[in-house]
DNA sequence: GGGCAAATACTG
DNA sequence: CAGTAT
DNA sequence: GCCC
């Protein structure tokens, strides 16, 4: 029904800006690997060498990090840890300026990869800290840190995990902020910071820059989340520059990675499997919610951290177990897979009926609840045998437990069967583009019970008229190759206007779905301007085109209000050949430097 | 009982 | 402005 | 509708 997607503006307004120099992703990649090579990497000793990446040849830090961790003499414990990334390393985590949840995650990351912890900082040669060295000395109550002790940002841990290698800790070394090129207001909030050369967005050799602007307000207790460049680019900077960067936002590496990847894929291969692989690169789990505030900035740690096995076994003492919030698109075969392996189909079928009812009634949050419950049950690898068993699952409460009991016992649910007469009609009406719950009720109140009634008795608006006219067609999904063909027409046409313009098919198509409800195309231009003006020309030329027939406009507009970056077209089209079914087509224009955000946004994670 | 996804653009 | 859309 |  296409009523559950977001507009592009959300993310863009989240102050994420991506300022690419030019489409020079190759450069960036090469620089990254060079940087990696340049970094001296660690290892312990030959006996407990972790499986490091091939380029890791420099062992100069090995001694510095070698610890006298307990039970090293036991051959058994040695083999237990030798294959872990941090095997044999002992670190101390200074929790000041680190939120509870984050600290927890860092600890988990560290220990689950073989590291040991010594929070007294007596024996540890590695100190993970978000405080300045001077403050650290205060905390530890020492004049001078012992020799050989390295103080680094905890971010190092996740970066190591991300690259599956022991990175040179000096790249995350904590140093006193001497000349930091950012302003920290007295309240701890920040003003903009810029790192790297991006005075001109088109400068050919400018570094790609991610600005992550922290808006305001406390995030948990910490005040140290400054804006920094993304790690990949950090490694491009010379060391002194790096040292001036006072701290790192833990989310930044994830964001940059996503955006980086996205820029790498101006056009993602049509192959769905490819899409899946890409998505799984940033696997976000959210199974720990001690503090909501923290979650926002924990994405990185969380993402790189938990392997599925871990997450299933932990949280045993929690009364409710949250579903592992994975993206739908990460499932091998997407929804089909989920549907096929649905061990609770009998239950979810009933719940879907109830969901439809709530949908028809405009019960927004009830719909949300049903949807969450259905989703969770479909993924619940085990057949539910009782309502009380289901009740334990996060998102399933008393009402649904009762329904589940009834379904299990009687095979059906009276509630799902006693459908109010009006429900089907309201749902039918709301299938009309431009008709929501209000209009549907009003039509119903006017005595309409069928679409023909509406045509005859009601006074539909322009869009509703189109919605009525193409009702059946627009209800159908199209095979993805048709979506691809339509999108390709748009792309070709756009390119014929300006060969430098860049278009990408987004939405379900990009998520690799076999069937698509509509076609979303975003248009951008590397000059940072032309996207604003290209749309009218594009529409005009599409209307002349014979390869794609634009049948009707639902809306064609250039924004005139303060927000100048989004303009869009919504219309109905069809391919001249084939079944000739009419399809919804949306075209959005996006400023070049917001493409990263736009990709994130329009790729989405729609379910059901 | 309050809060739950949020923001924004277009129509009439 | 309310409603619908994304 | 569910959670807190």
Coordinates of C-alpha atoms (C1' of nucleotides) in Angstrom, one line a residue:
Chain A
X1 CA 0.0 0.0 0.0
X2 CA 3.0 2.2 0.0
X3 CA 2.0 4.1 3.0
X4 CA 4.9 3.4 5.3
X5 CA 7.9 4.9 3.8
X6 CA 9.6 8.0 4.8
X7 CA 10.5 11.1 2.9
X8 CA 14.0 11.8 2.0
X9 CA 14.3 14.7 4.2
X10 CA 14.5 12.9 7.5
X11 CA 18.0 11.8 7.2
X12 CA 19.2 14.8 5.4
X13 CA 18.0 17.0 8.2
X14 CA 19.8 14.8 10.6
X15 CA 22.8 16.8 9.8
X16 CA 24.6 14.2 8.0
X17 CA 26.4 15.6 5.1
X18 CA 28.6 13.8 2.7
X19 CA 30.9 15.9 0.7
X20 CA 32.6 13.9 -1.9
X21 CA 35.2 15.5 -4.0
X22 CA 34.3 13.7 -7.1
X23 CA 33.4 10.1 -7.9
X24 CA 36.8 8.9 -7.0
X25 CA 36.0 6.1 -4.8
X26 CA 39.0 4.2 -6.1
X27 CA 41.2 6.8 -4.7
X28 CA 39.7 6.5 -1.3
X29 CA 40.0 2.8 -1.4
X30 CA 43.6 2.8 -2.3
X31 CA 44.4 5.4 0.3
X32 CA 42.7 3.3 2.9
X33 CA 44.6 0.2 2.1
X34 CA 47.9 2.1 1.9
X35 CA 47.1 3.6 5.2
X36 CA 46.5 0.1 6.5
X37 CA 49.8 -1.0 5.3
X38 CA 51.5 1.9 6.8
X39 CA 50.0 1.2 10.2
X40 CA 52.2 -0.9 12.2
X41 CA 50.3 -3.8 13.5
X42 CA 50.5 -5.7 16.6
X43 CA 50.9 -9.1 17.7
X44 CA 51.9 -10.8 20.9
X45 CA 54.3 -13.5 20.4
X46 CA 54.7 -16.3 17.9
X47 CA 52.8 -18.7 20.2
X48 CA 49.6 -16.7 20.2
X49 CA 49.5 -15.0 17.0
X50 CA 46.0 -14.1 16.1
X51 CA 44.9 -14.7 12.6
X52 CA 45.9 -11.4 11.2
X53 CA 45.4 -10.0 7.8
X54 CA 48.2 -10.7 5.4
X55 CA 49.6 -7.2 5.4
X56 CA 50.4 -7.4 9.1
X57 CA 54.1 -7.7 9.3
X58 CA 55.2 -5.2 11.8
X59 CA 55.5 -6.6 15.3
X60 CA 57.1 -3.7 16.9
X61 CA 54.3 -3.2 19.4
X62 CA 54.1 -6.7 20.4
X63 CA 56.3 -6.3 23.4
X64 CA 54.6 -3.2 24.5
X65 CA 51.3 -4.9 24.6
X66 CA 52.3 -8.2 25.9
X67 CA 50.9 -8.8 29.3
X68 CA 51.2 -11.0 32.1
X69 CA 47.7 -12.1 31.9
X70 CA 46.8 -15.0 34.1
X71 CA 47.2 -18.6 33.1
X72 CA 49.3 -18.0 30.1
X73 CA 51.4 -21.0 31.1
X74 CA 48.6 -23.3 30.5
X75 CA 48.8 -24.6 27.0
X76 CA 45.1 -25.1 27.0
X77 CA 44.2 -21.6 27.8
X78 CA 46.7 -20.5 25.3
X79 CA 45.0 -22.3 22.5
X80 CA 41.7 -20.9 23.7
X81 CA 42.8 -17.4 23.1
X82 CA 45.4 -17.7 20.5
X83 CA 42.9 -17.5 17.7
X84 CA 41.1 -14.5 19.1
X85 CA 41.8 -11.0 18.0
X86 CA 42.8 -9.7 21.4
X87 CA 44.0 -13.0 22.8
X88 CA 46.6 -12.4 25.5
X89 CA 46.0 -8.7 25.7
X90 CA 45.0 -7.0 28.9
X91 CA 43.3 -3.7 28.9
X92 CA 41.8 -1.3 31.4
X93 CA 38.7 0.6 30.6
X94 CA 38.3 4.0 32.2
X95 CA 34.6 4.5 32.4
X96 CA 34.6 8.2 32.9
X97 CA 33.0 9.9 30.0
X98 CA 31.7 6.6 28.7
X99 CA 28.1 5.8 29.1
X100 CA 27.1 2.7 30.9
X101 CA 25.8 0.9 27.9
X102 CA 28.8 1.8 25.8
X103 CA 31.2 0.6 28.4
X104 CA 29.3 -2.6 28.6
X105 CA 29.6 -3.1 24.9
X106 CA 33.2 -2.3 24.8
X107 CA 33.9 -4.8 27.5
X108 CA 31.9 -7.4 25.7
X109 CA 33.7 -6.6 22.5
X110 CA 37.0 -6.9 24.2
X111 CA 36.5 -10.0 26.1
X112 CA 34.6 -11.9 23.5
X113 CA 37.5 -11.4 21.2
X114 CA 39.9 -12.9 23.7
X115 CA 41.0 -9.8 25.6
X116 CA 41.2 -9.6 29.3
X117 CA 40.3 -6.7 31.5
X118 CA 42.0 -5.2 34.5
X119 CA 40.1 -2.2 35.6
X120 CA 42.5 -1.4 38.3
X121 CA 45.0 -0.5 35.6
X122 CA 47.7 -2.1 37.6
X123 CA 48.9 -4.6 35.0
X124 CA 47.2 -3.4 31.9
X125 CA 49.4 -2.1 29.2
X126 CA 46.5 -0.7 27.3
X127 CA 44.2 1.8 28.7
X128 CA 40.9 2.5 27.0
X129 CA 39.8 6.0 27.9
X130 CA 37.8 8.9 26.7
X131 CA 39.5 11.4 29.1
X132 CA 42.5 13.4 28.5
X133 CA 45.8 12.1 29.8
X134 CA 46.0 14.7 32.5
X135 CA 42.6 13.8 33.8
X136 CA 43.6 10.1 33.5
X137 CA 46.5 10.7 35.7
X138 CA 44.2 12.3 38.1
X139 CA 41.8 9.4 38.1
X140 CA 44.6 6.9 38.5
X141 CA 46.3 9.1 41.0
X142 CA 49.7 8.9 39.5
X143 CA 52.2 11.5 38.4
X144 CA 53.2 9.6 35.4
X145 CA 51.8 6.6 33.6
X146 CA 54.1 3.6 33.8
X147 CA 56.3 3.2 30.8
X148 CA 54.9 1.2 27.9
X149 CA 51.3 1.9 28.7
X150 CA 49.3 3.1 25.9
X151 CA 46.2 5.3 26.3
X152 CA 43.9 5.0 23.4
X153 CA 40.3 5.6 22.6
X154 CA 38.0 2.6 23.0
X155 CA 37.0 3.1 19.5
X156 CA 40.2 1.3 18.6
X157 CA 38.6 -1.9 19.8
X158 CA 35.8 -1.8 17.3
X159 CA 38.0 -0.6 14.6
X160 CA 40.2 -3.6 15.1
X161 CA 37.2 -5.8 15.0
X162 CA 35.9 -4.1 11.9
X163 CA 39.2 -4.8 10.1
X164 CA 39.8 -8.0 11.8
X165 CA 43.3 -7.0 12.7
X166 CA 45.2 -5.5 15.5
X167 CA 45.6 -2.0 14.3
X168 CA 48.4 0.2 15.5
X169 CA 47.0 1.7 18.7
X170 CA 48.8 5.0 18.1
X171 CA 46.2 5.9 15.5
X172 CA 43.7 6.1 18.4
X173 CA 46.1 7.5 20.9
X174 CA 44.7 9.9 23.4
X175 CA 46.5 13.1 23.7
X176 CA 45.9 16.4 25.4
X177 CA 43.9 18.6 23.3
X178 CA 46.3 21.3 22.2
X179 CA 45.1 22.9 19.1
X180 CA 41.8 21.4 18.4
X181 CA 40.0 22.9 15.5
X182 CA 36.7 22.7 17.0
X183 CA 34.9 24.9 19.4
X184 CA 33.5 23.3 22.5
X185 CA 30.9 25.6 24.0
X186 CA 30.8 25.9 27.7
X187 CA 27.8 23.7 27.9
X188 CA 29.6 20.9 26.1
X189 CA 27.9 21.3 22.9
X190 CA 29.7 21.8 19.7
X191 CA 29.9 24.0 16.8
X192 CA 30.8 22.8 13.4
X193 CA 34.1 21.2 12.9
X194 CA 35.8 20.6 9.7
X195 CA 38.6 18.2 9.1
X196 CA 40.4 17.8 5.9
X197 CA 40.3 19.8 2.9
X198 CA 36.9 20.4 1.6
X199 CA 36.8 24.0 1.0
X200 CA 35.6 23.3 -2.4
X201 CA 33.4 20.4 -3.0
X202 CA 34.7 19.8 -6.4
X203 CA 38.3 20.0 -5.7
X204 CA 39.6 16.9 -7.3
X205 CA 41.9 15.8 -4.5
X206 CA 39.9 17.0 -1.6
X207 CA 39.4 14.4 1.1
X208 CA 36.0 13.0 1.4
X209 CA 34.5 14.4 4.5
X210 CA 31.8 13.3 6.8
X211 CA 30.4 15.9 9.0
X212 CA 28.5 14.7 11.9
X213 CA 27.0 17.5 13.7
X214 CA 25.9 16.9 17.2
X215 CA 22.9 19.1 17.6
X216 CA 22.8 19.6 21.3
X217 CA 21.9 18.2 24.6
X218 CA 23.5 15.5 26.6
X219 CA 23.9 12.1 25.2
X220 CA 24.0 10.1 28.3
X221 CA 26.6 11.5 30.6
X222 CA 29.4 12.0 28.2
X223 CA 30.3 15.2 26.8
X224 CA 33.1 14.1 24.6
X225 CA 31.4 13.2 21.4
X226 CA 33.1 15.5 19.2
X227 CA 32.9 15.6 15.5
X228 CA 35.7 13.9 13.8
X229 CA 36.5 12.7 10.4
X230 CA 35.7 9.1 9.6
X231 CA 38.3 6.6 10.4
X232 CA 39.0 5.7 6.9
X233 CA 39.9 9.3 6.3
X234 CA 41.6 9.7 9.6
X235 CA 44.1 7.2 8.4
X236 CA 44.8 9.5 5.6
X237 CA 45.7 12.3 7.8
X238 CA 49.2 12.8 9.1
X239 CA 49.8 11.7 12.6
X240 CA 50.0 15.1 14.3
X241 CA 46.7 16.1 12.8
X242 CA 45.2 12.9 14.1
X243 CA 46.5 13.6 17.5
X244 CA 44.7 16.9 17.6
X245 CA 41.4 15.2 17.2
X246 CA 40.3 14.9 20.7
X247 CA 37.9 12.1 20.5
X248 CA 35.8 10.0 18.2
X249 CA 32.2 9.5 17.9
X250 CA 31.7 5.9 17.9
X251 CA 29.0 6.1 15.3
X252 CA 31.1 7.8 12.8
X253 CA 32.9 4.8 11.5
X254 CA 29.7 3.1 10.8
X255 CA 28.2 6.1 9.1
X256 CA 31.3 6.7 7.0
X257 CA 31.4 3.1 6.1
X258 CA 27.9 3.1 5.0
X259 CA 28.2 6.3 3.1
X260 CA 31.4 5.3 1.7
X261 CA 30.0 2.0 0.5
X262 CA 27.0 3.8 -0.9
X263 CA 29.1 6.1 -2.9
X264 CA 30.9 3.1 -4.2
X265 CA 27.7 1.9 -5.5
X266 CA 26.2 4.6 -7.5
X267 CA 24.5 1.8 -9.2
X268 CA 24.3 -1.4 -7.3
X269 CA 24.3 -4.5 -9.3
X270 CA 20.9 -5.7 -10.0
X271 CA 21.7 -9.0 -8.5
X272 CA 19.8 -9.3 -5.3
X273 CA 22.4 -11.4 -3.6
X274 CA 24.8 -8.6 -4.0
X275 CA 22.5 -6.2 -2.3
X276 CA 22.2 -8.6 0.5
X277 CA 25.9 -8.9 1.0
X278 CA 26.2 -5.2 1.0
X279 CA 23.5 -4.7 3.6
X280 CA 24.9 -7.2 5.9
X281 CA 28.1 -5.2 6.1
X282 CA 26.5 -3.2 8.7
X283 CA 24.5 -5.4 10.8
X284 CA 22.8 -3.6 13.6
X285 CA 21.5 -5.3 16.5
X286 CA 19.6 -3.7 19.3
X287 CA 19.2 -6.2 21.9
X288 CA 20.4 -4.1 24.8
X289 CA 18.5 -1.2 25.8
X290 CA 19.6 -0.1 29.1
X291 CA 19.5 3.5 28.0
X292 CA 17.8 4.7 24.9
X293 CA 20.0 7.8 24.8
X294 CA 23.0 5.7 24.4
X295 CA 21.8 3.6 21.6
X296 CA 22.2 6.3 19.1
X297 CA 25.8 6.4 19.4
X298 CA 26.4 2.8 20.0
X299 CA 25.7 1.7 16.5
X300 CA 29.2 1.2 15.6
X301 CA 30.2 -0.9 18.6
X302 CA 27.1 -2.8 18.4
X303 CA 27.3 -3.4 14.8
X304 CA 30.8 -4.8 14.7
X305 CA 30.3 -6.7 17.9
X306 CA 27.9 -9.4 18.2
X307 CA 27.8 -12.5 16.2
X308 CA 24.4 -14.1 16.0
X309 CA 25.4 -16.9 18.3
X310 CA 26.3 -14.6 21.1
X311 CA 23.1 -12.7 20.9
X312 CA 21.0 -15.7 21.1
X313 CA 22.6 -17.0 24.2
X314 CA 22.6 -13.8 26.2
X315 CA 19.9 -11.9 27.9
X316 CA 18.7 -15.1 29.6
X317 CA 17.8 -13.3 32.7
X318 CA 15.7 -10.7 30.9
X319 CA 12.0 -11.2 31.3
X320 CA 11.4 -10.5 27.6
X321 CA 13.7 -11.3 24.9
X322 CA 13.8 -8.8 22.1
X323 CA 13.8 -10.1 18.6
X324 CA 17.2 -9.6 17.1
X325 CA 16.6 -6.6 15.0
X326 CA 18.1 -7.5 11.8
X327 CA 17.3 -5.9 8.5
X328 CA 14.9 -7.8 6.4
X329 CA 17.1 -7.4 3.4
X330 CA 19.8 -9.3 5.2
X331 CA 17.8 -12.5 5.0
X332 CA 19.1 -14.6 2.2
X333 CA 15.9 -14.6 0.3
X334 CA 14.3 -11.7 2.0
X335 CA 10.7 -12.0 3.0
X336 CA 10.2 -15.2 1.0
X337 CA 12.6 -16.9 3.2
X338 CA 10.9 -15.7 6.3
X339 CA 7.5 -16.7 5.0
X340 CA 8.7 -20.1 4.0
X341 CA 10.4 -20.8 7.3
X342 CA 7.5 -19.4 9.3
X343 CA 6.8 -21.9 11.9
X344 CA 3.9 -19.9 13.3
X345 CA 2.0 -19.3 10.1
X346 CA -1.3 -20.3 11.7
X347 CA -0.9 -17.6 14.3
X348 CA 0.6 -14.9 12.0
X349 CA -2.2 -15.4 9.5
X350 CA -4.8 -14.6 12.1
X351 CA -2.8 -11.6 13.3
X352 CA -2.5 -10.3 9.8
X353 CA -6.2 -10.3 9.6
X354 CA -6.4 -8.3 12.7
X355 CA -3.7 -6.1 11.4
X356 CA -5.7 -5.4 8.3
X357 CA -8.6 -4.5 10.4
X358 CA -6.6 -2.1 12.5
X359 CA -5.2 -0.7 9.3
X360 CA -8.7 -0.1 7.9
X361 CA -9.7 1.5 11.1
X362 CA -6.8 3.8 11.0
X363 CA -5.5 2.5 14.3
X364 CA -1.9 3.5 13.7
X365 CA -0.2 2.1 16.7
X366 CA -2.2 -1.0 16.9
X367 CA -1.1 -1.7 13.4
X368 CA 2.4 -1.2 14.5
X369 CA 2.0 -3.6 17.4
X370 CA 0.5 -6.3 15.1
X371 CA 3.2 -5.8 12.6
X372 CA 6.0 -6.1 15.2
X373 CA 4.4 -9.2 16.6
X374 CA 3.9 -10.9 13.3
X375 CA 7.4 -10.1 12.3
X376 CA 8.8 -11.5 15.5
X377 CA 6.7 -14.6 15.3
X378 CA 7.7 -15.3 11.7
X379 CA 11.3 -15.2 12.6
X380 CA 10.8 -17.1 15.8
X381 CA 12.5 -20.3 14.8
X382 CA 10.3 -22.4 17.0
X383 CA 6.6 -23.2 16.8
X384 CA 4.8 -21.5 19.6
X385 CA 2.8 -23.9 21.6
X386 CA 0.9 -21.7 24.0
X387 CA -0.1 -18.1 24.5
X388 CA 2.0 -17.9 27.6
X389 CA 5.0 -19.0 25.7
X390 CA 4.4 -16.3 23.1
X391 CA 3.8 -13.8 25.9
X392 CA 7.4 -14.1 26.8
X393 CA 8.4 -12.6 23.5
X394 CA 9.0 -8.9 23.4
X395 CA 6.1 -7.3 21.6
X396 CA 3.5 -9.9 22.4
X397 CA 1.3 -9.1 25.3
X398 CA -1.8 -10.3 27.0
X399 CA -4.3 -9.7 24.2
X400 CA -2.3 -11.4 21.6
X401 CA -1.4 -14.2 24.0
X402 CA -5.1 -14.9 24.4
X403 CA -5.7 -14.9 20.7
X404 CA -2.8 -17.2 20.3
X405 CA -4.2 -19.6 22.9
X406 CA -7.5 -19.6 21.1
X407 CA -5.9 -20.2 17.7
X408 CA -3.9 -23.0 19.1
X409 CA -6.8 -24.6 20.8
X410 CA -9.6 -24.1 18.2
X411 CA -7.6 -23.4 15.1
X412 CA -9.3 -20.1 14.7
X413 CA -10.0 -16.7 16.2
X414 CA -13.5 -15.3 16.6
X415 CA -12.1 -11.9 16.7
X416 CA -10.5 -12.3 13.3
X417 CA -13.6 -13.8 11.9
X418 CA -16.1 -11.3 13.2
X419 CA -15.2 -8.6 10.8
X420 CA -17.2 -5.4 11.0
X421 CA -19.0 -4.9 7.8
X422 CA -17.4 -1.6 7.4
X423 CA -13.9 -2.9 7.6
X424 CA -13.6 -4.4 4.1
X425 CA -15.1 -1.3 2.6
X426 CA -12.9 1.1 4.4
X427 CA -9.9 -1.0 3.4
X428 CA -11.1 -1.0 -0.1
X429 CA -11.5 2.7 -0.2
X430 CA -8.1 3.3 1.4
X431 CA -6.6 1.5 -1.5
X432 CA -7.4 4.5 -3.6
X433 CA -4.5 6.8 -3.9
X434 CA -5.4 9.9 -2.0
X435 CA -8.0 8.3 0.2
X436 CA -7.0 7.8 3.8
X437 CA -9.1 6.8 6.7
X438 CA -10.9 10.1 6.9
X439 CA -12.0 10.2 3.3
X440 CA -12.8 6.5 3.4
X441 CA -15.1 7.1 6.4
X442 CA -16.7 10.0 4.7
X443 CA -17.4 8.0 1.6
X444 CA -18.8 5.3 3.7
X445 CA -21.0 7.8 5.6
X446 CA -22.2 9.0 2.3
X447 CA -23.5 5.5 1.7
X448 CA -20.8 4.3 -0.6
X449 CA -20.0 0.6 -0.4
X450 CA -18.2 0.0 -3.7
X451 CA -15.8 1.9 -5.9
X452 CA -18.6 2.4 -8.3
X453 CA -20.6 4.0 -5.6
X454 CA -17.8 6.4 -5.0
X455 CA -17.5 7.2 -8.7
X456 CA -21.2 7.8 -8.8
X457 CA -22.0 9.5 -5.5
X458 CA -18.8 11.0 -4.0
X459 CA -16.8 13.8 -5.3
X460 CA -13.3 12.5 -5.5
X461 CA -10.4 14.8 -5.9
X462 CA -8.0 14.7 -8.9
X463 CA -5.6 12.3 -7.3
X464 CA -8.5 10.1 -6.0
X465 CA -9.9 10.0 -9.4
X466 CA -6.7 8.7 -10.8
X467 CA -6.6 6.3 -7.9
X468 CA -10.0 5.0 -8.8
X469 CA -9.2 4.9 -12.5
X470 CA -6.1 2.7 -12.0
X471 CA -7.2 1.0 -8.9
X472 CA -6.7 -2.5 -10.0
X473 CA -3.4 -1.9 -11.7
X474 CA -1.9 0.0 -8.8
X475 CA -2.9 -2.8 -6.4
X476 CA -0.6 -5.1 -8.2
X477 CA 3.1 -5.4 -7.6
X478 CA 5.4 -5.7 -10.6
X479 CA 8.2 -8.1 -11.2
X480 CA 11.5 -6.5 -10.5
X481 CA 12.6 -6.6 -14.0
X482 CA 9.7 -4.4 -15.0
X483 CA 10.7 -2.0 -12.3
X484 CA 14.2 -2.1 -13.6
X485 CA 13.0 -1.4 -17.1
X486 CA 10.9 1.5 -16.1
X487 CA 13.7 2.9 -14.0
X488 CA 16.1 2.4 -16.8
X489 CA 13.9 4.5 -19.1
X490 CA 14.0 7.3 -16.6
X491 CA 17.7 7.0 -16.3
X492 CA 18.3 7.0 -20.0
X493 CA 16.0 10.0 -20.5
X494 CA 17.7 11.8 -17.7
X495 CA 21.1 11.1 -19.1
X496 CA 20.0 12.4 -22.5
X497 CA 19.3 15.7 -20.9
X498 CA 22.5 15.9 -19.0
X499 CA 25.0 13.1 -19.5
X500 CA 26.6 13.9 -16.2
X501 CA 23.4 13.4 -14.2
X502 CA 23.3 10.3 -12.1
X503 CA 20.2 8.3 -11.4
X504 CA 19.6 5.3 -9.2
X505 CA 16.6 3.1 -8.7
X506 CA 15.9 2.9 -5.1
X507 CA 13.3 1.3 -2.8
X508 CA 12.3 -2.3 -3.0
X509 CA 14.1 -2.7 -6.3
X510 CA 17.3 -1.8 -4.7
X511 CA 16.7 -4.1 -1.9
X512 CA 16.6 -6.9 -4.4
X513 CA 13.0 -7.8 -3.9
X514 CA 11.5 -10.0 -6.6
X515 CA 8.3 -7.9 -6.7
X516 CA 8.2 -4.1 -6.4
X517 CA 5.2 -2.0 -5.6
X518 CA 6.5 1.1 -7.3
X519 CA 9.5 2.5 -8.9
X520 CA 11.6 5.0 -7.0
X521 CA 14.3 6.8 -8.9
X522 CA 16.6 9.5 -7.4
X523 CA 18.4 11.9 -9.6
X524 CA 21.4 13.8 -8.6
X525 CA 24.2 15.8 -10.3
X526 CA 27.8 16.1 -9.4
X527 CA 27.8 19.8 -9.9
X528 CA 25.6 20.2 -6.9
X529 CA 23.2 22.4 -8.6
X530 CA 21.6 20.9 -11.7
X531 CA 19.5 18.5 -9.7
X532 CA 17.3 21.5 -8.8
X533 CA 16.4 22.2 -12.3
X534 CA 16.5 19.0 -14.2
X535 CA 13.1 17.6 -13.0
X536 CA 10.8 19.6 -15.2
X537 CA 12.9 18.9 -18.3
X538 CA 13.0 15.2 -17.4
X539 CA 9.3 15.0 -17.0
X540 CA 8.7 16.8 -20.2
X541 CA 11.0 14.6 -22.1
X542 CA 9.6 11.5 -20.5
X543 CA 6.2 12.6 -21.8
X544 CA 7.5 12.7 -25.3
X545 CA 9.2 9.4 -24.9
X546 CA 7.7 6.3 -26.5
X547 CA 9.7 3.9 -24.4
X548 CA 7.9 4.8 -21.3
X549 CA 4.5 6.2 -21.2
X550 CA 3.7 8.8 -18.5
X551 CA 0.0 8.4 -18.1
X552 CA -0.8 10.9 -15.4
X553 CA 0.7 13.1 -12.8
X554 CA -0.2 12.8 -9.2
X555 CA 2.0 15.6 -8.3
X556 CA 4.8 17.5 -9.9
X557 CA 6.4 20.2 -7.8
X558 CA 9.5 22.1 -7.0
X559 CA 9.6 23.1 -3.4
X560 CA 9.6 26.8 -2.8
X561 CA 9.8 26.8 0.9
X562 CA 13.0 27.1 2.8
X563 CA 13.9 23.6 2.1
X564 CA 15.5 23.6 -1.3
X565 CA 16.9 20.2 -1.7
X566 CA 14.0 18.0 -2.4
X567 CA 11.9 18.1 -5.4
X568 CA 9.9 15.3 -6.6
X569 CA 7.6 13.9 -9.1
X570 CA 4.9 11.4 -8.5
X571 CA 3.0 9.9 -11.3
X572 CA 1.5 6.9 -13.1
X573 CA 3.3 5.3 -16.0
X574 CA 3.4 2.1 -18.0
X575 CA 5.7 0.4 -20.5
X576 CA 4.4 0.5 -24.0
X577 CA 4.9 -3.2 -24.4
X578 CA 3.9 -6.1 -22.2
X579 CA 0.8 -6.3 -20.1
X580 CA 0.6 -2.6 -20.0
X581 CA -0.3 -2.4 -16.4
X582 CA 0.0 1.0 -14.9
X583 CA 2.7 1.6 -12.3
X584 CA 3.5 4.2 -9.8
X585 CA 6.6 6.1 -10.5
X586 CA 8.3 8.5 -8.1
X587 CA 11.3 10.6 -9.0
X588 CA 13.2 12.5 -6.4
X589 CA 16.0 14.9 -6.9
X590 CA 18.8 15.0 -4.4
X591 CA 21.7 17.3 -3.9
X592 CA 24.9 15.7 -4.7
X593 CA 26.4 16.0 -1.3
X594 CA 23.4 14.4 0.3
X595 CA 23.5 11.3 -1.7
X596 CA 25.0 9.3 1.0
X597 CA 22.1 10.1 3.3
X598 CA 19.7 9.6 0.4
X599 CA 20.9 6.1 -0.2
X600 CA 20.5 5.2 3.3
X601 CA 17.1 6.7 3.4
X602 CA 15.6 5.2 0.2
X603 CA 17.1 1.8 0.6
X604 CA 15.2 1.5 3.8
X605 CA 14.1 -1.6 5.6
X606 CA 10.4 -2.0 4.9
X607 CA 8.7 -5.0 6.1
X608 CA 5.4 -6.8 5.2
Chain B
dG1 C1' -2.0 6.5 31.5
dG2 C1' 1.5 8.0 28.3
dG3 C1' 4.1 6.9 24.5
dC4 C1' 5.0 4.5 20.5
dA5 C1' 8.7 6.6 13.7
dA6 C1' 9.6 11.2 12.4
dA7 C1' 9.6 14.8 9.2
dT8 C1' 8.0 17.2 5.4
dA9 C1' 5.6 18.3 0.9
dC10 C1' 1.5 18.6 -1.7
dT11 C1' -3.8 18.9 -2.4
dG12 C1' -8.0 21.1 -1.8
Chain C
dC1 C1' -5.7 23.7 8.0
dA2 C1' -6.7 18.7 7.7
dG3 C1' -5.6 14.9 5.2
dT4 C1' -2.6 12.1 2.6
dA5 C1' 1.5 11.1 0.7
dT6 C1' 6.5 9.7 0.8
Chain D
dG1 C1' -1.8 -3.4 20.6
dC2 C1' 2.5 -3.4 23.7
dC3 C1' 5.7 -1.6 27.1
dC4 C1' 6.9 0.9 31.1

